[in-house]
Amino acid sequence: LIRNNYDRYYQYYEDALSDQSQFRNYILTHIERAAYNQDLQVYYQGVVDTNTKLPCGAEALIRWQDPQYGMIYPNKFIPVLEKANLIHIVDLFVIKQVCKDYAQAQNEHKPFYPVSVNLSRQDFFIPHFYDDIIALVKTYHVPLKMLNLEVTERMMSSHNKVIFDTLHKLQDYGFEIWMDDFGSEYSSLNMMSQFHFDVIKLDMNFMRNFKSGNHSRNIISSIVALTKTMGGKTLSEGVEEEGQYAFLKSIGCDMIQGYYFFKPQPKNVFFKGGNTI
Ligand code: C2E
Ligand code: MG
Ligand code: MG
Ligand code: MG
């Protein structure tokens, strides 16, 4: 019974809370089924070589096509799974699907690109996670250069030994380790000195601030130069306009990802859409 604004507010608040917990509950109880039913789908977003403007890779991005909720984006369900320590289900699903897609492309004599996948912090504390990745690339005969592993500075900022040791092991084994969302946190430069990343992905916010002038452009070119000095490559995320592309080309940023070139697409669209090498 709603008598006044105060009650109205609490009714609204409680409804929102129960919607949220219903959603969370749905995610947690349906994740296994979604993986099994192929309601989880791997989308691919092309990455282009800055100099040639041709695709040179792709990022695998998870989508959940749900019968009840429709398309659920990762920003909605990944935090829920991370909190419940279930995110490795998604991450291993994605790695497996990428390996399968690679194997299928091989069978059909179709081109494929190196694909980067996103890892979560919790993955590193799943005892079989390292072995599972190795087993998958072996099973599907995926060359190690075809699968890059993305981690964020946020997950490394605790300087956890298990994370660093596992990343070193994976890199020694032959995988490239990419740093995602570089510059979105406060300890980016520190992180760069702690681990040699093969590729630094500049956070989308740099492109958002790009228009605001020289100050942000100077920061972008400094990061690109610094990464080069340290023997790494740079990729800029969130590139949506020609002007951003032209600037990144002029400062020697190696790779570009963003709607200006490609949006995330289902496998059959990305790989059969004429995006041949
Ligand atoms: P991310 O790894 O930084 O991926 C880039 C995100 O930016 C993607 O959002 C992509 O669709 C979006 N994007 C790409 N180009 C542009 C652009 O030009 N403009 C704008 N505005 N956006 C662009 P998405 O697919 O919604 O994924 C969001 C985040 O969810 C990812 O950020 C990543 O952190 C996480 N994620 C996605 N898939 C997985 C996964 O399989 N496992 C884990 N652990 N995390 C994932
Ligand atoms: Mg990423
Ligand atoms: Mg990113
Ligand atoms: Mg991001």
Coordinates of N, CA, C and O and ligand atoms in Angstrom, one line a residue, residues 59-61 117-118 150 152 180-181 201 237 257, ligand 2:
E59 N 39.1 -9.5 -32.1 CA 38.9 -9.8 -30.7 C 37.6 -10.6 -30.5 O 36.6 -10.3 -31.2
A60 N 37.7 -11.6 -29.7 CA 36.5 -12.4 -29.4 C 35.7 -11.8 -28.3 O 36.3 -11.5 -27.2
L61 N 34.4 -11.5 -28.5 CA 33.6 -10.8 -27.5 C 32.3 -11.7 -27.3 O 31.6 -12.0 -28.3
V117 N 41.4 -13.1 -26.8 CA 40.3 -13.4 -25.9 C 40.6 -12.7 -24.6 O 41.7 -12.4 -24.2
N118 N 39.5 -12.4 -23.9 CA 39.5 -11.7 -22.6 C 39.6 -12.7 -21.4 O 38.8 -13.6 -21.4
E150 N 44.2 -11.5 -23.3 CA 44.1 -10.1 -22.8 C 43.8 -10.1 -21.3 O 42.9 -10.8 -20.8
T152 N 43.6 -7.2 -17.9 CA 43.5 -5.7 -17.6 C 44.4 -5.4 -16.5 O 44.8 -6.2 -15.7
D180 N 44.8 -5.0 -21.8 CA 43.6 -4.4 -22.2 C 43.3 -3.1 -21.4 O 43.7 -3.0 -20.3
D181 N 42.6 -2.2 -22.0 CA 42.1 -1.0 -21.3 C 43.2 -0.2 -20.6 O 43.0 0.3 -19.5
K201 N 46.9 -2.2 -25.3 CA 45.6 -1.7 -25.9 C 45.2 -0.4 -25.2 O 44.8 -0.5 -24.0
E237 N 41.9 1.4 -29.1 CA 40.5 0.9 -29.1 C 39.5 2.1 -29.3 O 39.9 3.2 -29.0
Q257 N 41.3 -0.7 -33.5 CA 40.1 -1.4 -33.3 C 39.0 -0.4 -33.0 O 39.2 0.5 -32.3
Ligands
MG2 MG 39.4 -6.9 -24.5

